[in-house]
Coordinates of C-alpha atoms in Angstrom, one line a residue:
X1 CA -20.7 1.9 35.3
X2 CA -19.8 5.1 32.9
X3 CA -16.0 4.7 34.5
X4 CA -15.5 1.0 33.5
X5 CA -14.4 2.4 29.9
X6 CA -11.8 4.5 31.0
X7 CA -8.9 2.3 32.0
X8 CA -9.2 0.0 28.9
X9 CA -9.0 3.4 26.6
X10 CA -6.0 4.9 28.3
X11 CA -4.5 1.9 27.7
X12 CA -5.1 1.6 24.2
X13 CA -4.2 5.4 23.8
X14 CA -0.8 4.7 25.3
X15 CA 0.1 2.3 23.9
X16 CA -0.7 3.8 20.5
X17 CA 1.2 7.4 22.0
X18 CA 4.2 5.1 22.2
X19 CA 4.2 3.0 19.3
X20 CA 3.0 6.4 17.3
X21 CA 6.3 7.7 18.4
X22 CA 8.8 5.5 17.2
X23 CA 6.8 5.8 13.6
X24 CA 6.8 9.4 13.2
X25 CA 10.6 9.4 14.3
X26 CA 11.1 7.4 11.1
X27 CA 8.8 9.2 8.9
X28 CA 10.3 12.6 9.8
X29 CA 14.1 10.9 8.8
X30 CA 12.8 9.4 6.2
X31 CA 11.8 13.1 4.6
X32 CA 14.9 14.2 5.9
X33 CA 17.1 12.0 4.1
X34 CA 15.2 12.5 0.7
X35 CA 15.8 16.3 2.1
X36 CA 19.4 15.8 2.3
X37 CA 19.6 13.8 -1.4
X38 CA 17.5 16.2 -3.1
X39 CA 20.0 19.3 -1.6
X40 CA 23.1 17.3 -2.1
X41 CA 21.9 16.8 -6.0
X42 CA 21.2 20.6 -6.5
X43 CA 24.5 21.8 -4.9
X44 CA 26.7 19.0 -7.0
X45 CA 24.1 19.4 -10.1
X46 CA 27.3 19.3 -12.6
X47 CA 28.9 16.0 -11.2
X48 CA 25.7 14.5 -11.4
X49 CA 25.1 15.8 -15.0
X50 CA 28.9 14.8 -16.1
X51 CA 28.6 11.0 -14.5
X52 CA 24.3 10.9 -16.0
X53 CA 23.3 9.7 -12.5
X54 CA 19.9 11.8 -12.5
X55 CA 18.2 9.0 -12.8
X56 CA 20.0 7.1 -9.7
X57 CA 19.3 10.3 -7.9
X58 CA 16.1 10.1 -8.1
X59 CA 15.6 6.7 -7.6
X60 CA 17.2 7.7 -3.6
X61 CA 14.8 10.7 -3.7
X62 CA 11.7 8.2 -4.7
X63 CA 12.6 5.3 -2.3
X64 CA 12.9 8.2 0.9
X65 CA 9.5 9.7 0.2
X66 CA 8.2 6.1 -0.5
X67 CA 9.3 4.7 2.6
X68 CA 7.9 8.0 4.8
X69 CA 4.4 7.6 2.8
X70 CA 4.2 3.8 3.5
X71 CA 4.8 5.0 7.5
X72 CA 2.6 7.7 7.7
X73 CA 0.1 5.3 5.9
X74 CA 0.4 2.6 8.4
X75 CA 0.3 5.2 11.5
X76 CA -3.0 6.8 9.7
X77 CA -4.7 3.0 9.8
X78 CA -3.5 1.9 13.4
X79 CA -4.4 5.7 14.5
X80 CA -8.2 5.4 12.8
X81 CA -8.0 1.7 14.2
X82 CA -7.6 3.3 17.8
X83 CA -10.0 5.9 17.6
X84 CA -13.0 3.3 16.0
X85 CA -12.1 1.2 19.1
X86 CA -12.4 3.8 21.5
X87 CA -16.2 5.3 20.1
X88 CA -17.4 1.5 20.1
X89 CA -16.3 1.2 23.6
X90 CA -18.3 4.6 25.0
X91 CA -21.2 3.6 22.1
X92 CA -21.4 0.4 24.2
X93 CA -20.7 1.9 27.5
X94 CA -23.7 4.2 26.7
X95 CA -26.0 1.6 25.0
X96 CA -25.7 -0.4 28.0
X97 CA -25.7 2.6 30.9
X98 CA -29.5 3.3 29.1
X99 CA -30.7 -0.1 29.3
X100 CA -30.0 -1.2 32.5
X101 CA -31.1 2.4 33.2
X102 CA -34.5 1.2 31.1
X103 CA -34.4 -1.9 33.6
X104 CA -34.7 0.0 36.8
X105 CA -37.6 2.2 35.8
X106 CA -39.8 -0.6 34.2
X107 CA -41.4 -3.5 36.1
X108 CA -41.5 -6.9 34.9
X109 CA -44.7 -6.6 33.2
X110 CA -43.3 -3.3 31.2
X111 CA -45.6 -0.6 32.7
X112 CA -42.9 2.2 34.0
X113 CA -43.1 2.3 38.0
X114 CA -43.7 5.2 40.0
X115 CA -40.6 7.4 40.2
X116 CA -42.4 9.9 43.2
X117 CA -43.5 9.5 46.5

């Protein structure tokens, strides 16, 4: 009865491995690329002075670290998601293992049978 759990949470976990995957792919280029614009801006810091694009350059640095916190945020709600589904499962698992567990040891009438010879 304790084993009836397991297959429906390694499913969920795998599934969430995999789709957890392809998010943090695009949350780690995500910080690259605002990585890349903010480097590229220091190293050309006169051209961008001379053509006043400091404000545009920003503006690329704020969208990349947007878009990486707006990934990591979803994959931090779907992760806790996962996890609250997996401790109701074994809180339920458990809940029921101890009553039907209460069921064997009491009668009908609720007096607790004789466990010994």
């Amino acid at each position: 009865l304790a084993l009836t759990v397991v297959p429906p949470i390694t499913f969920t976990y795998r599934r969430y491995a995999q789709w957890a995957r392809k998010v943090n792919r695009s949350i780690w280029c995500a910080m690259g690329e605002a990585n890349s614009t903010a480097t590229e801006t220091i190293h050309n810091i006169r051209t961008v002075r001379a053509f006043s694009t400091e404000q545009h350059e920003t503006d690329n640095y704020q969208d990349s670290n947007g878009t990486a916190l707006a990934h990591g945020k979803k994959n931090a709600y779907v992760g806790a998601s996962v996890n609250a589904f997996s401790s109701y499962l074994n809180n339920g698992t458990a809940l029921l293992i101890l009553w039907y567990g209460g069921s064997l040891v009491c009668d009908s009438r609720g007096q607790v049978m004789s466990l010994g010879s």
